[in-house]
Amino acid sequence: MLKSILLSAFGCIVLSYASAQTLTIPQGIAQAYSNGTRTLSGKPGKKYWENHARYTINMSIAPPNRMINGVEDITYFNNSPDKLDSLNIKLIENVHNAAGRRGAVADTAAGVKVDVIQINGAKVAWDNSTATTTNQMVGLAKPLMPHDSVKLHISWHYQLSLREGREGVLDSTSFYLAYFYPRVAVYDDYKGWDTQPHTGGLEFYNDFSDYKLSVTVPKNYIVWSTGILRNPNQVLQPVFAKKLQESMTSDSTIHIATPQDLAAKDITTQNETNTWIWTATNITDVAFAVSNRYDWDAASVVVDDQTHRRVSVQAAFDDKSNDFHHYVQFARNSLDWFSHNLPGVPYPFPKTTSVQGFADMEYPMMVNDSHETDLKFAQLVQDHEIAHTYFPFYMGTNESYYAFMDEGWATTFEILIGTAERGKAAADEFYKKFRVNRWTHGPHDKEMPIITPSPQTTFNAGDNFYGKPSLSYLALKDMLGDELFKKALHNYMNNWNGKHPIPWDYFYSMQEGSGKKLDWFFYNWFYTPYYIDLDLEKVEKASNGYDLSIKNIGGFAVPFDAILIYADGTTETIHQTPIVWEKNQKDIVVKIKTPKEVKSITIDGGIFVDADMKNNTWAAN
């Protein structure tokens, strides 16, 4: 058991709430509960708060020139009870000043160059030669008091990266821009300022804010972005503006811009430059793409049967990429399935756009996906990225500190929608091949608990972010059953959408929503260095069947099937949910009731792949 580091007063609450397997909470986070911003019911506390900002951003781009110029005005609202003497400004593009996640050599000319920064109208000193990291703390001449606001004006420029990654140059006249603007970091109730450096590996943590984004580009360039396009009739020729409008109510794909249209160079208004204007409210980030050579497809899909609300589905891509010609319909299927099945929450935004790039990366209302020759794999990748709509963009989780809270869910939704698209056997096989096998058959001597903060996860980090948490969510679904699991998940999502949940908010919300005692389960899956390895130690004949003695060598509370082959040649599969491990997670006896003589018994976890299958079968003498 992990040693508790709770505040003593809060520790008493937790110990009465949990049992021997306590869901210990780090001291700073425990303080949030004792301060009343979070509760043991899983709901935000009466004193919960989060800060907010309004961004008005103007970007100027003229490909093939890679120089990006921006000007923004930010109004930042301090909803916290704290006096703020400084603001932490995130400059994510400065990641290119250091070696990237693929081991690339640093680009010394890269990074954000701030031209002007003003706070409440007063110019602030800034030294670009020293402001080279992704966090820049800026002092305030006058403290920002609780429930007050501050205005920032920033102009900046940078060279768009040539590296194939989450953002940058796609080709000489096609650019993808993400993390392109200075923004105020999250200041929250459990850590204060988010000062986690961005090094290219871990992802992001942003406040819910409002955006007005204006992008000025030369004529014949199309812009796709997070948000709603507010001036289509001013930037598009009438025939193309009409196609875009028609797509908003069409189930079929409408080819707004084809190679022939692009060659004719008459899609956009023929001013020297056009300014495309987008707005998005209560969202965690914005991203956009520009191109004068990408096809543009669009359609829409109903995501809410009660209101009949439709969502625009768009794609921008190189005409030679066969997979992207299917992307609008792939995305329509994703949005329909996620909205009506799991998570079973209508897609919360007005649009999604898939852009052909290199990253296989998600952004609010945007996806940057690489070209794939295998259509099934292309659809799966898009499913995964669109699933991120819910985690972290609807649920504002901290990707940079608890990556499993979004990647684990996207991986879970990936197999569930994959089952609907390709059948259980194919979806299970892919999941085992890409999410489980390498981990489960690898070494486990340095295994780290899932709850370990992501920056501190030094062994099998990808497994801790993707496969292992996904298996925990699927194990819980197996144990609770589909209906109760969905009810509990909705309790969690209703509690925390538009806010900043942390792991304990998930634990407590699921427990409260299901009405079940789950601390033992969450401790088993999140607090231990366990893995999956069952041993069918012995089988004994009983008066009404057979007793199976099973040792849990790996430790995880996994579901499994007992596959019986009878002497008469027939077979029977008896399923066991993780509840069998509630009282004893190391050794159990499973009683199989049957009047028939058994020839052999195999325990099989399916996607919960066993590290050593050699000890999973018993055969009668």
PDB file of N, CA and C in Angstrom, residues 334-407:
ATOM      1  N   SER A 334     -18.047   8.561 -36.879  1.00  0.00           N
ATOM      2  CA  SER A 334     -17.486   8.740 -35.543  1.00  0.00           C
ATOM      3  C   SER A 334     -18.405   9.583 -34.679  1.00  0.00           C
ATOM      4  N   LEU A 335     -18.809  10.735 -35.194  1.00  0.00           N
ATOM      5  CA  LEU A 335     -19.635  11.648 -34.407  1.00  0.00           C
ATOM      6  C   LEU A 335     -20.987  11.026 -34.068  1.00  0.00           C
ATOM      7  N   ASP A 336     -21.552  10.307 -35.029  1.00  0.00           N
ATOM      8  CA  ASP A 336     -22.835   9.645 -34.788  1.00  0.00           C
ATOM      9  C   ASP A 336     -22.698   8.585 -33.702  1.00  0.00           C
ATOM     10  N   TRP A 337     -21.647   7.764 -33.796  1.00  0.00           N
ATOM     11  CA  TRP A 337     -21.494   6.664 -32.841  1.00  0.00           C
ATOM     12  C   TRP A 337     -21.181   7.183 -31.444  1.00  0.00           C
ATOM     13  N   PHE A 338     -20.237   8.090 -31.334  1.00  0.00           N
ATOM     14  CA  PHE A 338     -19.885   8.620 -30.020  1.00  0.00           C
ATOM     15  C   PHE A 338     -21.071   9.345 -29.379  1.00  0.00           C
ATOM     16  N   SER A 339     -21.848  10.025 -30.181  1.00  0.00           N
ATOM     17  CA  SER A 339     -22.977  10.791 -29.652  1.00  0.00           C
ATOM     18  C   SER A 339     -24.097   9.894 -29.147  1.00  0.00           C
ATOM     19  N   HIS A 340     -24.255   8.732 -29.766  1.00  0.00           N
ATOM     20  CA  HIS A 340     -25.398   7.882 -29.461  1.00  0.00           C
ATOM     21  C   HIS A 340     -25.047   6.620 -28.673  1.00  0.00           C
ATOM     22  N   ASN A 341     -23.781   6.317 -28.513  1.00  0.00           N
ATOM     23  CA  ASN A 341     -23.386   5.084 -27.817  1.00  0.00           C
ATOM     24  C   ASN A 341     -22.522   5.412 -26.609  1.00  0.00           C
ATOM     25  N   LEU A 342     -21.227   5.370 -26.750  1.00  0.00           N
ATOM     26  CA  LEU A 342     -20.329   5.797 -25.676  1.00  0.00           C
ATOM     27  C   LEU A 342     -19.357   6.832 -26.216  1.00  0.00           C
ATOM     28  N   PRO A 343     -19.220   7.944 -25.513  1.00  0.00           N
ATOM     29  CA  PRO A 343     -19.773   8.205 -24.189  1.00  0.00           C
ATOM     30  C   PRO A 343     -21.276   8.442 -24.159  1.00  0.00           C
ATOM     31  N   GLY A 344     -21.895   8.558 -25.341  1.00  0.00           N
ATOM     32  CA  GLY A 344     -23.346   8.769 -25.335  1.00  0.00           C
ATOM     33  C   GLY A 344     -23.715  10.201 -24.984  1.00  0.00           C
ATOM     34  N   VAL A 345     -22.817  11.124 -25.243  1.00  0.00           N
ATOM     35  CA  VAL A 345     -23.036  12.558 -25.059  1.00  0.00           C
ATOM     36  C   VAL A 345     -22.980  13.198 -26.439  1.00  0.00           C
ATOM     37  N   PRO A 346     -24.021  13.928 -26.851  1.00  0.00           N
ATOM     38  CA  PRO A 346     -23.983  14.537 -28.183  1.00  0.00           C
ATOM     39  C   PRO A 346     -22.713  15.361 -28.378  1.00  0.00           C
ATOM     40  N   TYR A 347     -22.080  15.178 -29.535  1.00  0.00           N
ATOM     41  CA  TYR A 347     -20.859  15.920 -29.851  1.00  0.00           C
ATOM     42  C   TYR A 347     -21.073  17.381 -29.492  1.00  0.00           C
ATOM     43  N   PRO A 348     -20.208  17.965 -28.656  1.00  0.00           N
ATOM     44  CA  PRO A 348     -20.540  19.259 -28.043  1.00  0.00           C
ATOM     45  C   PRO A 348     -20.186  20.495 -28.857  1.00  0.00           C
ATOM     46  N   PHE A 349     -19.557  20.324 -30.031  1.00  0.00           N
ATOM     47  CA  PHE A 349     -19.092  21.476 -30.795  1.00  0.00           C
ATOM     48  C   PHE A 349     -19.808  21.551 -32.139  1.00  0.00           C
ATOM     49  N   PRO A 350     -19.726  22.686 -32.818  1.00  0.00           N
ATOM     50  CA  PRO A 350     -20.487  22.838 -34.068  1.00  0.00           C
ATOM     51  C   PRO A 350     -19.843  22.219 -35.291  1.00  0.00           C
ATOM     52  N   LYS A 351     -18.593  21.754 -35.157  1.00  0.00           N
ATOM     53  CA  LYS A 351     -17.883  21.328 -36.360  1.00  0.00           C
ATOM     54  C   LYS A 351     -16.726  20.418 -36.000  1.00  0.00           C
ATOM     55  N   THR A 352     -16.291  19.611 -36.977  1.00  0.00           N
ATOM     56  CA  THR A 352     -14.988  18.950 -36.915  1.00  0.00           C
ATOM     57  C   THR A 352     -14.373  18.989 -38.300  1.00  0.00           C
ATOM     58  N   THR A 353     -13.058  19.229 -38.358  1.00  0.00           N
ATOM     59  CA  THR A 353     -12.344  19.279 -39.629  1.00  0.00           C
ATOM     60  C   THR A 353     -11.103  18.410 -39.541  1.00  0.00           C
ATOM     61  N   SER A 354     -10.930  17.529 -40.514  1.00  0.00           N
ATOM     62  CA  SER A 354      -9.737  16.682 -40.594  1.00  0.00           C
ATOM     63  C   SER A 354      -8.821  17.232 -41.684  1.00  0.00           C
ATOM     64  N   VAL A 355      -7.588  17.534 -41.293  1.00  0.00           N
ATOM     65  CA  VAL A 355      -6.605  18.091 -42.221  1.00  0.00           C
ATOM     66  C   VAL A 355      -5.486  17.079 -42.410  1.00  0.00           C
ATOM     67  N   GLN A 356      -5.096  16.867 -43.672  1.00  0.00           N
ATOM     68  CA  GLN A 356      -3.982  15.955 -43.929  1.00  0.00           C
ATOM     69  C   GLN A 356      -2.672  16.616 -43.522  1.00  0.00           C
ATOM     70  N   GLY A 357      -1.990  15.977 -42.577  1.00  0.00           N
ATOM     71  CA  GLY A 357      -0.701  16.479 -42.117  1.00  0.00           C
ATOM     72  C   GLY A 357       0.212  15.321 -41.796  1.00  0.00           C
ATOM     73  N   PHE A 358       0.846  15.398 -40.615  1.00  0.00           N
ATOM     74  CA  PHE A 358       1.806  14.365 -40.234  1.00  0.00           C
ATOM     75  C   PHE A 358       1.600  13.828 -38.821  1.00  0.00           C
ATOM     76  N   ALA A 359       0.751  14.447 -38.030  1.00  0.00           N
ATOM     77  CA  ALA A 359       0.865  14.271 -36.586  1.00  0.00           C
ATOM     78  C   ALA A 359       0.001  13.168 -35.983  1.00  0.00           C
ATOM     79  N   ASP A 360      -1.163  12.872 -36.591  1.00  0.00           N
ATOM     80  CA  ASP A 360      -2.169  12.045 -35.910  1.00  0.00           C
ATOM     81  C   ASP A 360      -2.433  12.667 -34.542  1.00  0.00           C
ATOM     82  N   MET A 361      -2.894  13.896 -34.559  1.00  0.00           N
ATOM     83  CA  MET A 361      -3.006  14.708 -33.356  1.00  0.00           C
ATOM     84  C   MET A 361      -4.342  15.441 -33.338  1.00  0.00           C
ATOM     85  N   GLU A 362      -4.879  15.587 -32.135  1.00  0.00           N
ATOM     86  CA  GLU A 362      -6.174  16.206 -31.928  1.00  0.00           C
ATOM     87  C   GLU A 362      -6.047  17.651 -31.446  1.00  0.00           C
ATOM     88  N   TYR A 363      -7.043  18.444 -31.821  1.00  0.00           N
ATOM     89  CA  TYR A 363      -7.195  19.823 -31.368  1.00  0.00           C
ATOM     90  C   TYR A 363      -8.702  20.077 -31.288  1.00  0.00           C
ATOM     91  N   PRO A 364      -9.155  21.065 -30.563  1.00  0.00           N
ATOM     92  CA  PRO A 364     -10.602  21.325 -30.533  1.00  0.00           C
ATOM     93  C   PRO A 364     -11.153  21.570 -31.939  1.00  0.00           C
ATOM     94  N   MET A 365     -12.074  20.723 -32.342  1.00  0.00           N
ATOM     95  CA  MET A 365     -12.758  20.793 -33.641  1.00  0.00           C
ATOM     96  C   MET A 365     -11.841  20.528 -34.823  1.00  0.00           C
ATOM     97  N   MET A 366     -10.599  20.145 -34.584  1.00  0.00           N
ATOM     98  CA  MET A 366      -9.626  19.935 -35.657  1.00  0.00           C
ATOM     99  C   MET A 366      -8.848  18.648 -35.415  1.00  0.00           C
ATOM    100  N   VAL A 367      -8.470  17.994 -36.522  1.00  0.00           N
ATOM    101  CA  VAL A 367      -7.626  16.807 -36.471  1.00  0.00           C
ATOM    102  C   VAL A 367      -6.526  16.978 -37.512  1.00  0.00           C
ATOM    103  N   ASN A 368      -5.290  16.689 -37.129  1.00  0.00           N
ATOM    104  CA  ASN A 368      -4.148  16.703 -38.046  1.00  0.00           C
ATOM    105  C   ASN A 368      -3.704  15.249 -38.203  1.00  0.00           C
ATOM    106  N   ASP A 369      -4.143  14.614 -39.292  1.00  0.00           N
ATOM    107  CA  ASP A 369      -3.893  13.185 -39.500  1.00  0.00           C
ATOM    108  C   ASP A 369      -2.965  12.959 -40.680  1.00  0.00           C
ATOM    109  N   SER A 370      -2.138  11.940 -40.554  1.00  0.00           N
ATOM    110  CA  SER A 370      -1.248  11.567 -41.647  1.00  0.00           C
ATOM    111  C   SER A 370      -1.981  10.672 -42.652  1.00  0.00           C
ATOM    112  N   HIS A 371      -1.462  10.638 -43.861  1.00  0.00           N
ATOM    113  CA  HIS A 371      -2.025   9.797 -44.917  1.00  0.00           C
ATOM    114  C   HIS A 371      -1.728   8.326 -44.633  1.00  0.00           C
ATOM    115  N   GLU A 372      -2.746   7.473 -44.795  1.00  0.00           N
ATOM    116  CA  GLU A 372      -2.596   6.033 -44.603  1.00  0.00           C
ATOM    117  C   GLU A 372      -3.093   5.309 -45.848  1.00  0.00           C
ATOM    118  N   THR A 373      -2.393   4.262 -46.244  1.00  0.00           N
ATOM    119  CA  THR A 373      -2.840   3.475 -47.397  1.00  0.00           C
ATOM    120  C   THR A 373      -3.906   2.457 -47.016  1.00  0.00           C
ATOM    121  N   ASP A 374      -3.929   2.055 -45.750  1.00  0.00           N
ATOM    122  CA  ASP A 374      -4.911   1.096 -45.252  1.00  0.00           C
ATOM    123  C   ASP A 374      -6.129   1.875 -44.763  1.00  0.00           C
ATOM    124  N   LEU A 375      -7.258   1.739 -45.450  1.00  0.00           N
ATOM    125  CA  LEU A 375      -8.447   2.508 -45.107  1.00  0.00           C
ATOM    126  C   LEU A 375      -8.968   2.183 -43.714  1.00  0.00           C
ATOM    127  N   LYS A 376      -8.880   0.930 -43.306  1.00  0.00           N
ATOM    128  CA  LYS A 376      -9.367   0.564 -41.981  1.00  0.00           C
ATOM    129  C   LYS A 376      -8.520   1.218 -40.892  1.00  0.00           C
ATOM    130  N   PHE A 377      -7.217   1.234 -41.110  1.00  0.00           N
ATOM    131  CA  PHE A 377      -6.343   1.868 -40.140  1.00  0.00           C
ATOM    132  C   PHE A 377      -6.553   3.384 -40.136  1.00  0.00           C
ATOM    133  N   ALA A 378      -6.761   3.964 -41.319  1.00  0.00           N
ATOM    134  CA  ALA A 378      -7.023   5.401 -41.407  1.00  0.00           C
ATOM    135  C   ALA A 378      -8.275   5.758 -40.617  1.00  0.00           C
ATOM    136  N   GLN A 379      -9.320   4.936 -40.745  1.00  0.00           N
ATOM    137  CA  GLN A 379     -10.548   5.208 -40.007  1.00  0.00           C
ATOM    138  C   GLN A 379     -10.327   5.079 -38.509  1.00  0.00           C
ATOM    139  N   LEU A 380      -9.556   4.097 -38.097  1.00  0.00           N
ATOM    140  CA  LEU A 380      -9.297   3.908 -36.674  1.00  0.00           C
ATOM    141  C   LEU A 380      -8.544   5.097 -36.094  1.00  0.00           C
ATOM    142  N   VAL A 381      -7.540   5.592 -36.823  1.00  0.00           N
ATOM    143  CA  VAL A 381      -6.784   6.745 -36.334  1.00  0.00           C
ATOM    144  C   VAL A 381      -7.699   7.951 -36.183  1.00  0.00           C
ATOM    145  N   GLN A 382      -8.557   8.168 -37.188  1.00  0.00           N
ATOM    146  CA  GLN A 382      -9.473   9.302 -37.095  1.00  0.00           C
ATOM    147  C   GLN A 382     -10.454   9.131 -35.941  1.00  0.00           C
ATOM    148  N   ASP A 383     -10.946   7.919 -35.737  1.00  0.00           N
ATOM    149  CA  ASP A 383     -11.828   7.656 -34.588  1.00  0.00           C
ATOM    150  C   ASP A 383     -11.146   8.059 -33.282  1.00  0.00           C
ATOM    151  N   HIS A 384      -9.886   7.650 -33.146  1.00  0.00           N
ATOM    152  CA  HIS A 384      -9.149   7.933 -31.913  1.00  0.00           C
ATOM    153  C   HIS A 384      -9.028   9.434 -31.693  1.00  0.00           C
ATOM    154  N   GLU A 385      -8.644  10.176 -32.740  1.00  0.00           N
ATOM    155  CA  GLU A 385      -8.430  11.615 -32.567  1.00  0.00           C
ATOM    156  C   GLU A 385      -9.740  12.343 -32.298  1.00  0.00           C
ATOM    157  N   ILE A 386     -10.810  11.947 -32.978  1.00  0.00           N
ATOM    158  CA  ILE A 386     -12.100  12.597 -32.732  1.00  0.00           C
ATOM    159  C   ILE A 386     -12.617  12.257 -31.338  1.00  0.00           C
ATOM    160  N   ALA A 387     -12.295  11.061 -30.847  1.00  0.00           N
ATOM    161  CA  ALA A 387     -12.700  10.694 -29.482  1.00  0.00           C
ATOM    162  C   ALA A 387     -12.130  11.663 -28.456  1.00  0.00           C
ATOM    163  N   HIS A 388     -10.993  12.265 -28.780  1.00  0.00           N
ATOM    164  CA  HIS A 388     -10.401  13.240 -27.867  1.00  0.00           C
ATOM    165  C   HIS A 388     -11.281  14.469 -27.680  1.00  0.00           C
ATOM    166  N   THR A 389     -12.268  14.656 -28.525  1.00  0.00           N
ATOM    167  CA  THR A 389     -13.231  15.737 -28.309  1.00  0.00           C
ATOM    168  C   THR A 389     -13.732  15.738 -26.868  1.00  0.00           C
ATOM    169  N   TYR A 390     -14.005  14.545 -26.366  1.00  0.00           N
ATOM    170  CA  TYR A 390     -14.573  14.427 -25.020  1.00  0.00           C
ATOM    171  C   TYR A 390     -13.506  14.540 -23.940  1.00  0.00           C
ATOM    172  N   PHE A 391     -12.379  13.955 -24.171  1.00  0.00           N
ATOM    173  CA  PHE A 391     -11.248  13.998 -23.236  1.00  0.00           C
ATOM    174  C   PHE A 391     -10.009  14.353 -24.050  1.00  0.00           C
ATOM    175  N   PRO A 392      -9.477  15.557 -23.997  1.00  0.00           N
ATOM    176  CA  PRO A 392      -9.582  16.547 -22.927  1.00  0.00           C
ATOM    177  C   PRO A 392     -10.357  17.815 -23.264  1.00  0.00           C
ATOM    178  N   PHE A 393     -11.069  17.895 -24.414  1.00  0.00           N
ATOM    179  CA  PHE A 393     -11.617  19.181 -24.830  1.00  0.00           C
ATOM    180  C   PHE A 393     -13.001  19.477 -24.243  1.00  0.00           C
ATOM    181  N   TYR A 394     -13.769  18.473 -23.932  1.00  0.00           N
ATOM    182  CA  TYR A 394     -15.053  18.656 -23.233  1.00  0.00           C
ATOM    183  C   TYR A 394     -14.811  18.573 -21.730  1.00  0.00           C
ATOM    184  N   MET A 395     -13.989  17.638 -21.337  1.00  0.00           N
ATOM    185  CA  MET A 395     -13.529  17.498 -19.962  1.00  0.00           C
ATOM    186  C   MET A 395     -12.099  18.048 -19.917  1.00  0.00           C
ATOM    187  N   GLY A 396     -11.892  19.164 -19.258  1.00  0.00           N
ATOM    188  CA  GLY A 396     -10.622  19.872 -19.357  1.00  0.00           C
ATOM    189  C   GLY A 396      -9.508  19.266 -18.530  1.00  0.00           C
ATOM    190  N   THR A 397      -9.134  18.029 -18.842  1.00  0.00           N
ATOM    191  CA  THR A 397      -8.120  17.328 -18.066  1.00  0.00           C
ATOM    192  C   THR A 397      -6.735  17.915 -18.331  1.00  0.00           C
ATOM    193  N   ASN A 398      -5.822  17.614 -17.440  1.00  0.00           N
ATOM    194  CA  ASN A 398      -4.443  18.071 -17.548  1.00  0.00           C
ATOM    195  C   ASN A 398      -3.635  16.996 -18.271  1.00  0.00           C
ATOM    196  N   GLU A 399      -3.542  17.121 -19.590  1.00  0.00           N
ATOM    197  CA  GLU A 399      -2.833  16.122 -20.392  1.00  0.00           C
ATOM    198  C   GLU A 399      -1.352  16.041 -20.040  1.00  0.00           C
ATOM    199  N   SER A 400      -0.780  17.158 -19.635  1.00  0.00           N
ATOM    200  CA  SER A 400       0.657  17.184 -19.396  1.00  0.00           C
ATOM    201  C   SER A 400       1.041  16.554 -18.068  1.00  0.00           C
ATOM    202  N   TYR A 401       0.065  16.321 -17.176  1.00  0.00           N
ATOM    203  CA  TYR A 401       0.366  15.765 -15.854  1.00  0.00           C
ATOM    204  C   TYR A 401      -0.304  14.420 -15.618  1.00  0.00           C
ATOM    205  N   TYR A 402      -1.505  14.243 -16.164  1.00  0.00           N
ATOM    206  CA  TYR A 402      -2.224  12.969 -16.038  1.00  0.00           C
ATOM    207  C   TYR A 402      -2.696  12.544 -17.430  1.00  0.00           C
ATOM    208  N   ALA A 403      -1.741  12.100 -18.255  1.00  0.00           N
ATOM    209  CA  ALA A 403      -2.044  11.789 -19.651  1.00  0.00           C
ATOM    210  C   ALA A 403      -3.077  10.679 -19.793  1.00  0.00           C
ATOM    211  N   PHE A 404      -3.140   9.789 -18.804  1.00  0.00           N
ATOM    212  CA  PHE A 404      -4.072   8.665 -18.903  1.00  0.00           C
ATOM    213  C   PHE A 404      -5.521   9.111 -18.867  1.00  0.00           C
ATOM    214  N   MET A 405      -5.777  10.340 -18.380  1.00  0.00           N
ATOM    215  CA  MET A 405      -7.158  10.809 -18.276  1.00  0.00           C
ATOM    216  C   MET A 405      -7.752  11.184 -19.627  1.00  0.00           C
ATOM    217  N   ASP A 406      -6.897  11.336 -20.654  1.00  0.00           N
ATOM    218  CA  ASP A 406      -7.465  11.549 -21.982  1.00  0.00           C
ATOM    219  C   ASP A 406      -7.063  10.429 -22.951  1.00  0.00           C
ATOM    220  N   GLU A 407      -5.788  10.040 -22.953  1.00  0.00           N
ATOM    221  CA  GLU A 407      -5.366   9.009 -23.900  1.00  0.00           C
ATOM    222  C   GLU A 407      -6.006   7.655 -23.585  1.00  0.00           C
TER     223      GLU A 407
END
